[in-house]
Short mmCIF file of N, CA and C in Angstrom, two decimals:
data_model
loop_
_atom_site.label_atom_id
_atom_site.label_comp_id
_atom_site.label_asym_id
_atom_site.label_seq_id
_atom_site.Cartn_x
_atom_site.Cartn_y
_atom_site.Cartn_z
N UNK A 1 -52.92 42.06 7.40
CA UNK A 1 -52.45 41.68 8.83
C UNK A 1 -51.62 40.49 8.67
N UNK A 2 -50.43 40.61 8.95
CA UNK A 2 -49.18 39.58 9.06
C UNK A 2 -49.03 39.11 10.43
N UNK A 3 -48.98 37.90 10.75
CA UNK A 3 -48.63 37.35 12.01
C UNK A 3 -47.04 37.56 12.21
N UNK A 4 -46.58 37.97 13.38
CA UNK A 4 -45.07 38.20 13.42
C UNK A 4 -44.53 36.88 13.81
N UNK A 5 -45.13 36.06 14.51
CA UNK A 5 -44.41 34.80 15.05
C UNK A 5 -44.56 33.49 14.04
N UNK A 6 -45.05 33.84 12.85
CA UNK A 6 -45.23 32.70 12.03
C UNK A 6 -43.97 32.43 11.22
N UNK A 7 -43.50 31.12 11.05
CA UNK A 7 -42.43 30.86 10.55
C UNK A 7 -42.26 31.01 9.00
N UNK A 8 -41.30 31.41 8.40
CA UNK A 8 -41.37 31.67 6.91
C UNK A 8 -41.61 30.35 6.27
N UNK A 9 -42.37 30.47 5.06
CA UNK A 9 -42.68 29.21 4.24
C UNK A 9 -41.13 28.68 3.76
N UNK A 10 -41.13 27.48 3.71
CA UNK A 10 -39.91 26.84 3.04
C UNK A 10 -40.23 25.55 2.36
N UNK A 11 -39.19 25.14 1.54
CA UNK A 11 -39.22 23.98 0.78
C UNK A 11 -38.28 22.99 1.35
N UNK A 12 -38.74 21.77 1.51
CA UNK A 12 -37.86 20.69 2.07
C UNK A 12 -37.22 19.98 1.08
N UNK A 13 -35.94 20.11 0.95
CA UNK A 13 -35.02 19.27 0.02
C UNK A 13 -34.52 17.97 0.37
N UNK A 14 -34.42 16.96 -0.18
CA UNK A 14 -33.61 15.72 -0.01
C UNK A 14 -32.14 16.14 0.06
N UNK A 15 -31.57 15.72 0.92
CA UNK A 15 -30.23 15.67 1.01
C UNK A 15 -29.53 14.81 -0.15
N UNK A 16 -28.44 15.49 -0.83
CA UNK A 16 -27.90 14.69 -1.87
C UNK A 16 -27.21 13.46 -1.12
N UNK A 17 -27.04 12.46 -2.12
CA UNK A 17 -26.60 11.02 -1.65
C UNK A 17 -25.05 11.43 -1.11
N UNK A 18 -24.48 10.94 -0.32
CA UNK A 18 -23.08 10.97 -0.06
C UNK A 18 -22.22 10.45 -0.94
N UNK A 19 -21.19 11.01 -1.41
CA UNK A 19 -20.15 10.71 -2.55
C UNK A 19 -19.69 9.44 -2.41
N UNK A 20 -19.45 8.68 -3.25
CA UNK A 20 -18.86 7.31 -3.31
C UNK A 20 -17.38 7.30 -2.62
N UNK A 21 -17.23 6.39 -1.92
CA UNK A 21 -15.91 6.38 -1.05
C UNK A 21 -14.75 6.36 -2.17
N UNK A 22 -13.70 6.98 -1.95
CA UNK A 22 -12.62 6.91 -3.00
C UNK A 22 -11.53 5.62 -2.66
N UNK A 23 -11.76 5.23 -1.46
CA UNK A 23 -11.07 3.90 -1.03
C UNK A 23 -11.77 3.21 0.09
N UNK A 24 -11.25 2.26 0.41
CA UNK A 24 -11.79 1.36 1.65
C UNK A 24 -12.79 0.44 1.06
N UNK A 25 -13.28 -0.37 2.20
CA UNK A 25 -14.11 -1.71 1.91
C UNK A 25 -15.22 -1.43 0.97
N UNK A 26 -15.87 -0.09 1.40
CA UNK A 26 -17.05 0.13 0.48
C UNK A 26 -16.86 0.41 -0.92
N UNK A 27 -15.76 1.06 -1.19
CA UNK A 27 -15.26 1.30 -2.60
C UNK A 27 -14.79 -0.04 -3.22
N UNK A 28 -14.09 -0.93 -2.56
CA UNK A 28 -13.67 -2.14 -3.01
C UNK A 28 -15.03 -3.01 -3.40
N UNK A 29 -15.80 -2.98 -2.56
CA UNK A 29 -16.98 -3.78 -2.81
C UNK A 29 -17.67 -3.30 -4.04
N UNK A 30 -17.92 -2.04 -4.22
CA UNK A 30 -18.53 -1.33 -5.40
C UNK A 30 -17.78 -1.66 -6.65
N UNK A 31 -16.54 -1.61 -6.69
CA UNK A 31 -15.61 -2.04 -7.73
C UNK A 31 -15.81 -3.69 -7.93
N UNK A 32 -15.83 -4.34 -7.08
CA UNK A 32 -15.99 -5.82 -7.32
C UNK A 32 -17.24 -6.35 -7.83
N UNK A 33 -18.34 -5.53 -7.57
CA UNK A 33 -19.64 -5.84 -8.06
C UNK A 33 -19.63 -5.63 -9.62
N UNK A 34 -18.82 -4.63 -10.05
CA UNK A 34 -18.75 -4.24 -11.51
C UNK A 34 -17.72 -5.31 -12.11
N UNK A 35 -16.67 -5.70 -11.46
CA UNK A 35 -15.68 -6.57 -11.98
C UNK A 35 -15.74 -8.05 -11.29
N UNK A 36 -16.09 -9.05 -11.98
CA UNK A 36 -16.31 -10.19 -11.40
C UNK A 36 -15.43 -11.44 -12.10
N UNK A 37 -13.90 -11.33 -11.74
CA UNK A 37 -13.10 -12.25 -12.39
C UNK A 37 -13.43 -13.75 -12.10
N UNK A 38 -13.33 -14.59 -13.03
CA UNK A 38 -13.68 -15.96 -12.76
C UNK A 38 -12.30 -16.78 -12.90
N UNK A 39 -11.34 -16.21 -13.76
CA UNK A 39 -10.17 -17.05 -13.93
C UNK A 39 -8.96 -16.06 -13.46
N UNK A 40 -8.09 -16.31 -12.43
CA UNK A 40 -7.18 -15.28 -12.10
C UNK A 40 -5.81 -15.99 -12.26
N UNK A 41 -4.72 -15.28 -12.89
CA UNK A 41 -3.51 -15.75 -13.10
C UNK A 41 -2.49 -15.06 -12.23
N UNK A 42 -1.83 -15.75 -11.19
CA UNK A 42 -0.78 -15.02 -10.52
C UNK A 42 0.63 -15.52 -10.86
N UNK A 43 1.37 -14.40 -11.37
CA UNK A 43 2.75 -14.62 -11.69
C UNK A 43 3.60 -14.67 -10.56
N UNK A 44 4.39 -15.70 -10.34
CA UNK A 44 5.18 -15.89 -9.15
C UNK A 44 6.67 -16.18 -9.49
N UNK A 45 7.44 -15.33 -8.84
CA UNK A 45 8.95 -15.24 -9.04
C UNK A 45 9.80 -15.83 -7.79
N UNK A 46 8.93 -16.08 -6.70
CA UNK A 46 9.46 -16.59 -5.35
C UNK A 46 9.95 -15.44 -4.47
N UNK A 47 9.92 -14.41 -5.07
CA UNK A 47 10.25 -13.08 -4.21
C UNK A 47 9.22 -13.10 -3.09
N UNK A 48 9.47 -12.17 -2.08
CA UNK A 48 8.53 -11.85 -0.94
C UNK A 48 7.13 -11.22 -1.39
N UNK A 49 7.34 -10.42 -2.46
CA UNK A 49 6.18 -9.58 -2.90
C UNK A 49 5.36 -10.63 -3.74
N UNK A 50 5.89 -11.52 -4.38
CA UNK A 50 5.21 -12.63 -5.25
C UNK A 50 4.36 -13.51 -4.26
N UNK A 51 4.76 -13.64 -3.27
CA UNK A 51 4.14 -14.50 -2.21
C UNK A 51 2.89 -13.68 -1.93
N UNK A 52 3.08 -12.27 -1.61
CA UNK A 52 2.05 -11.52 -1.31
C UNK A 52 1.02 -11.35 -2.57
N UNK A 53 1.47 -11.45 -3.69
CA UNK A 53 0.58 -11.42 -4.80
C UNK A 53 -0.23 -12.76 -4.88
N UNK A 54 0.36 -13.79 -4.54
CA UNK A 54 -0.48 -15.07 -4.62
C UNK A 54 -1.33 -15.06 -3.46
N UNK A 55 -1.10 -14.41 -2.41
CA UNK A 55 -2.14 -14.35 -1.35
C UNK A 55 -3.23 -13.52 -1.76
N UNK A 56 -2.93 -12.33 -2.46
CA UNK A 56 -4.08 -11.35 -3.07
C UNK A 56 -4.82 -12.15 -3.96
N UNK A 57 -4.25 -12.91 -5.02
CA UNK A 57 -4.96 -13.59 -5.95
C UNK A 57 -5.89 -14.56 -5.46
N UNK A 58 -5.37 -15.24 -4.36
CA UNK A 58 -6.34 -16.23 -3.70
C UNK A 58 -7.45 -15.47 -2.92
N UNK A 59 -7.10 -14.31 -2.45
CA UNK A 59 -8.30 -13.52 -1.78
C UNK A 59 -9.28 -13.18 -2.71
N UNK A 60 -8.84 -12.65 -3.87
CA UNK A 60 -9.81 -12.32 -5.07
C UNK A 60 -10.56 -13.58 -5.39
N UNK A 61 -9.83 -14.61 -5.58
CA UNK A 61 -10.45 -15.91 -5.84
C UNK A 61 -11.60 -16.34 -5.02
N UNK A 62 -11.23 -16.16 -3.65
CA UNK A 62 -12.16 -16.50 -2.62
C UNK A 62 -13.33 -15.75 -2.70
N UNK A 63 -13.29 -14.46 -2.77
CA UNK A 63 -14.37 -13.65 -2.91
C UNK A 63 -15.22 -13.84 -4.05
N UNK A 64 -14.81 -14.19 -5.27
CA UNK A 64 -15.71 -14.43 -6.32
C UNK A 64 -15.64 -15.99 -6.77
N UNK A 65 -15.28 -16.87 -5.97
CA UNK A 65 -15.45 -18.22 -6.26
C UNK A 65 -14.57 -18.37 -7.71
N UNK A 66 -13.45 -17.79 -7.80
CA UNK A 66 -12.71 -17.72 -9.23
C UNK A 66 -11.66 -18.92 -9.12
N UNK A 67 -11.19 -19.38 -10.30
CA UNK A 67 -10.12 -20.37 -10.34
C UNK A 67 -8.86 -19.64 -10.24
N UNK A 68 -7.80 -20.06 -9.56
CA UNK A 68 -6.62 -19.32 -9.43
C UNK A 68 -5.48 -20.34 -10.04
N UNK A 69 -4.60 -19.69 -10.81
CA UNK A 69 -3.55 -20.23 -11.31
C UNK A 69 -2.23 -19.59 -11.03
N UNK A 70 -1.29 -20.36 -10.46
CA UNK A 70 0.18 -19.77 -9.99
C UNK A 70 1.06 -20.18 -11.15
N UNK A 71 1.71 -19.20 -11.76
CA UNK A 71 2.79 -19.36 -12.83
C UNK A 71 3.98 -18.92 -12.57
N UNK A 72 5.08 -19.83 -12.70
CA UNK A 72 6.41 -19.32 -12.62
C UNK A 72 7.00 -19.58 -14.13
N UNK A 73 7.72 -18.68 -14.54
CA UNK A 73 8.47 -18.66 -15.81
C UNK A 73 10.00 -18.64 -15.57
N UNK A 74 10.57 -19.74 -15.95
CA UNK A 74 12.13 -19.87 -15.91
C UNK A 74 12.56 -19.23 -17.18
N UNK A 75 13.38 -18.18 -17.07
CA UNK A 75 13.89 -17.52 -18.16
C UNK A 75 14.88 -18.48 -18.86
N UNK A 76 14.76 -18.54 -20.03
CA UNK A 76 15.59 -19.29 -21.05
C UNK A 76 16.86 -18.60 -21.08
N UNK A 77 17.97 -19.46 -20.90
CA UNK A 77 19.37 -18.88 -21.00
C UNK A 77 20.23 -19.88 -21.45
N UNK A 78 21.31 -19.62 -22.20
CA UNK A 78 22.13 -20.59 -22.50
C UNK A 78 23.25 -21.06 -21.50
N UNK A 79 22.91 -22.08 -20.76
CA UNK A 79 23.64 -22.43 -19.78
C UNK A 79 24.60 -23.63 -20.21
N UNK A 80 24.75 -23.90 -21.38
CA UNK A 80 25.80 -24.95 -21.84
C UNK A 80 27.24 -24.94 -21.30
N UNK A 81 27.74 -23.52 -21.09
CA UNK A 81 29.07 -23.43 -20.54
C UNK A 81 29.02 -23.87 -19.08
N UNK A 82 27.89 -24.06 -18.47
CA UNK A 82 27.99 -24.59 -16.88
C UNK A 82 28.16 -26.14 -16.92
N UNK A 83 27.97 -26.65 -18.17
CA UNK A 83 28.03 -28.18 -18.17
C UNK A 83 29.28 -28.87 -18.62
N UNK A 84 30.24 -27.85 -18.88
CA UNK A 84 31.59 -28.29 -19.28
C UNK A 84 32.46 -28.04 -18.10
N UNK A 85 32.97 -28.94 -17.46
CA UNK A 85 33.90 -28.89 -16.27
C UNK A 85 35.34 -29.29 -16.39
N UNK A 86 36.26 -28.56 -15.84
CA UNK A 86 37.60 -29.06 -15.83
C UNK A 86 37.72 -30.54 -15.62
N UNK A 87 38.56 -31.26 -16.42
CA UNK A 87 38.74 -32.64 -16.20
C UNK A 87 37.40 -33.43 -16.68
N UNK A 88 36.84 -32.81 -17.76
CA UNK A 88 35.61 -33.32 -18.35
C UNK A 88 35.64 -34.86 -18.58
N UNK A 89 36.55 -35.55 -19.04
CA UNK A 89 36.67 -37.02 -19.09
C UNK A 89 36.67 -37.85 -17.88
N UNK A 90 36.91 -37.14 -16.80
CA UNK A 90 36.96 -37.87 -15.54
C UNK A 90 35.58 -38.34 -14.79
N UNK A 91 34.52 -37.50 -15.17
CA UNK A 91 33.38 -37.64 -14.59
C UNK A 91 32.30 -37.97 -15.77
N UNK A 92 31.25 -38.72 -15.23
CA UNK A 92 30.37 -39.02 -16.27
C UNK A 92 29.62 -37.64 -16.95
N UNK A 93 29.22 -37.68 -18.06
CA UNK A 93 28.72 -36.40 -18.55
C UNK A 93 27.28 -36.47 -18.13
N UNK A 94 26.83 -35.23 -17.95
CA UNK A 94 25.27 -34.99 -17.57
C UNK A 94 24.84 -34.10 -18.75
N UNK A 95 23.79 -34.47 -19.36
CA UNK A 95 23.13 -33.57 -20.42
C UNK A 95 22.55 -32.37 -19.87
N UNK A 96 22.72 -31.33 -20.67
CA UNK A 96 22.06 -29.95 -20.40
C UNK A 96 20.52 -30.13 -20.23
N UNK A 97 19.88 -31.13 -21.06
CA UNK A 97 18.56 -31.34 -20.94
C UNK A 97 18.18 -32.04 -19.61
N UNK A 98 18.83 -32.90 -19.12
CA UNK A 98 18.61 -33.52 -17.88
C UNK A 98 18.69 -32.44 -16.77
N UNK A 99 19.75 -31.70 -16.83
CA UNK A 99 19.71 -30.47 -15.71
C UNK A 99 18.48 -29.72 -15.81
N UNK A 100 18.14 -29.15 -17.03
CA UNK A 100 16.92 -28.48 -16.99
C UNK A 100 15.71 -28.98 -16.79
N UNK A 101 15.51 -30.54 -16.82
CA UNK A 101 14.47 -31.15 -16.50
C UNK A 101 14.35 -31.32 -14.88
N UNK A 102 15.58 -31.43 -14.31
CA UNK A 102 15.70 -31.49 -12.84
C UNK A 102 15.39 -30.09 -12.42
N UNK A 103 15.73 -29.07 -12.88
CA UNK A 103 15.45 -27.66 -12.50
C UNK A 103 14.01 -27.51 -12.52
N UNK A 104 13.34 -28.03 -13.58
CA UNK A 104 11.94 -27.64 -13.84
C UNK A 104 11.08 -28.46 -12.76
N UNK A 105 11.65 -29.71 -12.47
CA UNK A 105 10.73 -30.40 -11.36
C UNK A 105 11.03 -29.70 -10.17
N UNK A 106 12.29 -29.33 -9.70
CA UNK A 106 12.52 -28.59 -8.44
C UNK A 106 11.55 -27.36 -8.33
N UNK A 107 11.58 -26.62 -9.48
CA UNK A 107 10.79 -25.18 -9.27
C UNK A 107 9.27 -25.58 -9.23
N UNK A 108 8.94 -26.69 -9.87
CA UNK A 108 7.29 -27.02 -9.75
C UNK A 108 7.09 -27.34 -8.51
N UNK A 109 8.05 -28.21 -7.74
CA UNK A 109 7.73 -28.57 -6.39
C UNK A 109 7.74 -27.26 -5.41
N UNK A 110 8.66 -26.43 -5.78
CA UNK A 110 8.80 -25.26 -4.80
C UNK A 110 7.37 -24.36 -4.98
N UNK A 111 6.99 -24.36 -6.31
CA UNK A 111 5.74 -23.43 -6.46
C UNK A 111 4.54 -24.24 -5.84
N UNK A 112 4.41 -25.49 -5.94
CA UNK A 112 3.45 -26.26 -5.25
C UNK A 112 3.47 -26.13 -3.83
N UNK A 113 4.61 -26.00 -3.16
CA UNK A 113 4.76 -25.94 -1.73
C UNK A 113 4.31 -24.54 -1.19
N UNK A 114 4.73 -23.57 -2.04
CA UNK A 114 4.41 -22.20 -1.76
C UNK A 114 2.91 -21.96 -1.87
N UNK A 115 2.44 -22.76 -2.88
CA UNK A 115 0.91 -22.38 -3.05
C UNK A 115 0.10 -23.12 -2.01
N UNK A 116 0.55 -24.22 -1.42
CA UNK A 116 -0.08 -24.88 -0.43
C UNK A 116 0.05 -24.09 0.90
N UNK A 117 1.21 -23.52 1.06
CA UNK A 117 1.53 -22.79 2.46
C UNK A 117 0.42 -21.41 2.40
N UNK A 118 0.26 -20.95 1.31
CA UNK A 118 -0.52 -19.71 1.32
C UNK A 118 -1.93 -19.93 0.89
N UNK A 119 -2.31 -21.02 0.29
CA UNK A 119 -3.86 -21.14 0.03
C UNK A 119 -4.71 -21.67 0.98
N UNK A 120 -4.12 -22.05 2.18
CA UNK A 120 -4.88 -22.53 3.25
C UNK A 120 -6.02 -23.74 2.89
N UNK A 121 -5.53 -24.54 2.06
CA UNK A 121 -6.31 -25.67 1.52
C UNK A 121 -7.18 -25.46 0.27
N UNK A 122 -7.14 -24.29 -0.19
CA UNK A 122 -8.06 -23.96 -1.42
C UNK A 122 -7.17 -24.36 -2.66
N UNK A 123 -7.79 -24.72 -3.68
CA UNK A 123 -7.31 -25.42 -4.91
C UNK A 123 -6.58 -24.31 -5.69
N UNK A 124 -5.32 -24.48 -5.97
CA UNK A 124 -4.48 -23.55 -6.93
C UNK A 124 -3.85 -24.50 -7.89
N UNK A 125 -3.95 -24.11 -9.19
CA UNK A 125 -3.18 -24.88 -10.19
C UNK A 125 -1.94 -24.31 -10.28
N UNK A 126 -0.80 -25.04 -10.53
CA UNK A 126 0.50 -24.42 -10.51
C UNK A 126 1.18 -24.98 -11.80
N UNK A 127 1.93 -24.16 -12.35
CA UNK A 127 2.60 -24.29 -13.72
C UNK A 127 3.83 -23.58 -13.65
N UNK A 128 4.80 -24.36 -14.49
CA UNK A 128 6.08 -23.82 -14.70
C UNK A 128 6.47 -23.90 -16.00
N UNK A 129 6.54 -22.63 -16.64
CA UNK A 129 6.89 -22.61 -18.15
C UNK A 129 8.47 -22.18 -18.21
N UNK A 130 8.92 -22.42 -19.34
CA UNK A 130 10.27 -21.92 -19.76
C UNK A 130 10.18 -21.00 -20.92
N UNK A 131 10.88 -19.98 -20.98
CA UNK A 131 10.82 -18.70 -21.97
C UNK A 131 11.21 -17.51 -21.23
N UNK A 132 10.59 -16.45 -22.07
CA UNK A 132 10.77 -15.01 -21.59
C UNK A 132 9.53 -14.83 -20.62
N UNK A 133 9.76 -14.52 -19.50
CA UNK A 133 8.74 -14.41 -18.55
C UNK A 133 7.71 -13.30 -18.86
N UNK A 134 8.07 -12.18 -19.36
CA UNK A 134 6.94 -11.30 -19.72
C UNK A 134 6.14 -11.72 -20.86
N UNK A 135 6.75 -12.32 -21.74
CA UNK A 135 5.98 -12.92 -23.04
C UNK A 135 5.11 -13.90 -22.79
N UNK A 136 5.56 -14.86 -21.88
CA UNK A 136 4.86 -16.04 -21.45
C UNK A 136 3.66 -15.73 -20.58
N UNK A 137 3.79 -14.94 -19.81
CA UNK A 137 2.81 -14.32 -18.73
C UNK A 137 1.53 -13.67 -19.63
N UNK A 138 2.02 -12.88 -20.68
CA UNK A 138 0.87 -12.20 -21.39
C UNK A 138 0.31 -13.10 -22.44
N UNK A 139 1.01 -14.05 -23.10
CA UNK A 139 0.59 -15.08 -23.93
C UNK A 139 -0.20 -16.01 -23.30
N UNK A 140 0.00 -16.53 -22.09
CA UNK A 140 -0.74 -17.68 -21.20
C UNK A 140 -2.00 -16.90 -20.92
N UNK A 141 -1.94 -15.72 -20.36
CA UNK A 141 -3.16 -14.93 -19.91
C UNK A 141 -4.17 -14.76 -21.07
N UNK A 142 -3.58 -14.55 -22.24
CA UNK A 142 -4.55 -14.36 -23.41
C UNK A 142 -5.04 -15.77 -23.90
N UNK A 143 -4.24 -16.81 -24.00
CA UNK A 143 -4.62 -18.13 -24.44
C UNK A 143 -5.63 -18.85 -23.51
N UNK A 144 -5.41 -18.58 -22.19
CA UNK A 144 -6.15 -19.10 -21.18
C UNK A 144 -7.42 -18.31 -20.66
N UNK A 145 -7.47 -17.20 -21.43
CA UNK A 145 -8.95 -16.28 -21.18
C UNK A 145 -8.90 -15.97 -19.65
N UNK A 146 -7.96 -15.45 -19.28
CA UNK A 146 -7.78 -14.96 -17.77
C UNK A 146 -8.63 -13.59 -17.67
N UNK A 147 -9.15 -13.45 -16.68
CA UNK A 147 -9.81 -12.09 -16.18
C UNK A 147 -8.96 -11.25 -15.40
N UNK A 148 -8.04 -11.70 -14.99
CA UNK A 148 -7.20 -10.83 -13.89
C UNK A 148 -5.84 -11.58 -13.85
N UNK A 149 -4.70 -10.49 -13.83
CA UNK A 149 -3.43 -11.00 -13.64
C UNK A 149 -2.96 -10.37 -12.36
N UNK A 150 -2.45 -11.03 -11.44
CA UNK A 150 -1.90 -10.56 -10.05
C UNK A 150 -0.21 -10.90 -10.12
N UNK A 151 0.30 -9.80 -9.69
CA UNK A 151 1.93 -9.97 -9.77
C UNK A 151 2.47 -9.08 -8.78
N UNK A 152 3.72 -9.30 -8.50
CA UNK A 152 4.50 -8.34 -7.56
C UNK A 152 5.47 -7.64 -8.48
N UNK A 153 6.08 -6.57 -8.17
CA UNK A 153 7.08 -5.81 -8.87
C UNK A 153 8.18 -5.29 -7.90
N UNK A 154 9.39 -5.30 -8.31
CA UNK A 154 10.55 -4.85 -7.50
C UNK A 154 10.33 -3.21 -7.28
N UNK A 155 9.66 -2.60 -8.17
CA UNK A 155 9.34 -1.27 -8.22
C UNK A 155 10.62 -0.36 -8.41
N UNK A 156 11.58 -0.87 -9.36
CA UNK A 156 12.62 -0.25 -9.70
C UNK A 156 12.56 1.04 -10.45
N UNK A 157 13.35 1.88 -10.25
CA UNK A 157 13.17 3.29 -10.88
C UNK A 157 14.59 3.67 -11.55
N UNK A 158 14.50 4.67 -12.32
CA UNK A 158 15.68 5.15 -12.97
C UNK A 158 16.33 4.13 -13.90
N UNK A 159 17.83 4.30 -13.71
CA UNK A 159 18.60 3.64 -14.73
C UNK A 159 18.38 2.15 -14.50
N UNK A 160 18.24 1.60 -13.34
CA UNK A 160 18.21 0.12 -13.03
C UNK A 160 16.92 -0.36 -13.79
N UNK A 161 15.89 0.44 -13.83
CA UNK A 161 14.58 -0.14 -14.69
C UNK A 161 14.81 -0.10 -16.18
N UNK A 162 15.60 0.86 -16.61
CA UNK A 162 15.99 0.98 -18.09
C UNK A 162 16.81 -0.26 -18.39
N UNK A 163 17.93 -0.54 -17.71
CA UNK A 163 18.69 -1.57 -18.00
C UNK A 163 18.24 -2.92 -17.71
N UNK A 164 17.53 -3.10 -16.58
CA UNK A 164 17.02 -4.48 -16.26
C UNK A 164 15.56 -4.71 -16.89
N UNK A 165 14.80 -3.41 -17.09
CA UNK A 165 13.59 -3.79 -17.67
C UNK A 165 12.60 -4.24 -16.55
N UNK A 166 11.37 -4.28 -16.80
CA UNK A 166 10.51 -4.77 -15.88
C UNK A 166 9.39 -5.54 -16.36
N UNK A 167 9.28 -6.73 -15.92
CA UNK A 167 8.31 -7.70 -16.48
C UNK A 167 6.95 -7.20 -16.09
N UNK A 168 6.73 -6.55 -14.88
CA UNK A 168 5.49 -5.99 -14.53
C UNK A 168 5.02 -4.94 -15.53
N UNK A 169 5.91 -3.99 -15.91
CA UNK A 169 5.55 -2.98 -16.74
C UNK A 169 5.13 -3.41 -18.20
N UNK A 170 5.90 -4.48 -18.65
CA UNK A 170 5.51 -5.05 -19.88
C UNK A 170 4.33 -5.66 -19.89
N UNK A 171 3.97 -6.47 -18.74
CA UNK A 171 2.69 -7.11 -18.72
C UNK A 171 1.56 -6.00 -18.58
N UNK A 172 1.61 -4.94 -17.80
CA UNK A 172 0.66 -3.97 -17.93
C UNK A 172 0.31 -3.45 -19.13
N UNK A 173 1.43 -3.32 -19.94
CA UNK A 173 1.10 -2.60 -21.37
C UNK A 173 0.54 -3.58 -22.30
N UNK A 174 0.79 -5.00 -22.14
CA UNK A 174 0.53 -5.84 -22.99
C UNK A 174 -0.67 -6.96 -22.63
N UNK A 175 -0.92 -6.85 -21.47
CA UNK A 175 -2.00 -8.05 -21.02
C UNK A 175 -3.28 -7.75 -21.57
N UNK A 176 -4.21 -8.80 -21.83
CA UNK A 176 -5.34 -8.73 -22.30
C UNK A 176 -6.66 -8.64 -21.38
N UNK A 177 -6.05 -8.33 -20.01
CA UNK A 177 -7.03 -8.33 -18.98
C UNK A 177 -6.56 -7.31 -17.92
N UNK A 178 -7.27 -6.92 -16.93
CA UNK A 178 -6.73 -6.03 -15.85
C UNK A 178 -5.62 -6.71 -15.00
N UNK A 179 -4.91 -5.85 -14.42
CA UNK A 179 -3.79 -6.34 -13.63
C UNK A 179 -3.91 -5.74 -12.39
N UNK A 180 -3.26 -6.49 -11.38
CA UNK A 180 -3.24 -6.06 -9.87
C UNK A 180 -1.80 -6.25 -9.54
N UNK A 181 -1.14 -5.22 -9.35
CA UNK A 181 0.35 -5.28 -9.06
C UNK A 181 0.64 -4.74 -7.76
N UNK A 182 1.51 -5.68 -7.11
CA UNK A 182 1.86 -5.27 -5.64
C UNK A 182 3.34 -5.00 -5.77
N UNK A 183 3.68 -3.72 -5.16
CA UNK A 183 5.03 -3.09 -5.18
C UNK A 183 5.69 -3.72 -4.00
N UNK A 184 7.00 -3.61 -4.19
CA UNK A 184 7.83 -4.38 -2.97
C UNK A 184 7.61 -3.72 -1.66
N UNK A 185 7.60 -2.24 -1.68
CA UNK A 185 7.40 -1.39 -0.32
C UNK A 185 5.99 -1.81 0.32
N UNK A 186 4.93 -2.22 -0.57
CA UNK A 186 3.66 -2.49 0.08
C UNK A 186 3.74 -3.94 0.76
N UNK A 187 4.53 -4.76 0.00
CA UNK A 187 4.67 -6.09 0.60
C UNK A 187 5.46 -6.21 1.86
N UNK A 188 6.55 -5.43 1.85
CA UNK A 188 7.45 -5.35 3.13
C UNK A 188 6.80 -4.68 4.14
N UNK A 189 5.90 -3.57 4.02
CA UNK A 189 5.32 -2.76 5.17
C UNK A 189 4.34 -3.61 5.95
N UNK A 190 3.92 -4.79 5.42
CA UNK A 190 2.85 -5.40 6.11
C UNK A 190 3.41 -6.33 7.25
#
């Protein structure tokens, strides 16, 4: 004798956990739990998106109580022709090294000012190096044991990238640590 109104037996299953978010704050928090940078290097070329990169580097630094270093690299170039002027004997000579020293001081002051404007009072070490930017960034990141490099990129494509090269692309390929790169479009859309 079977009861007609009796519910069929069933097994109660636990619902599967929701999938991990592919983006957004939950995803960022999950990633940041795995990745905990303590030394952050921000490459600055004084463009709009390098300012955005400095802000992003400081945000990472604030989240993880990490040291942040802003680095500007002056590309070495032979400027000796700039120091020879028409009527050379009429004015006192200025040495190329003095001009480079003045340029270094001016850029260091500019980097310090930019860092103060963006940092909202948080400590940022600022450095200016001379050399090949891509090599200096990678070498300094390696020698300084940095955990993260933050930088902006022009996002050049096609022939202009081939001709001009890309500091960001080189750094991505050779850096000893993860990189966070801000493209020009992302910086100008905000």
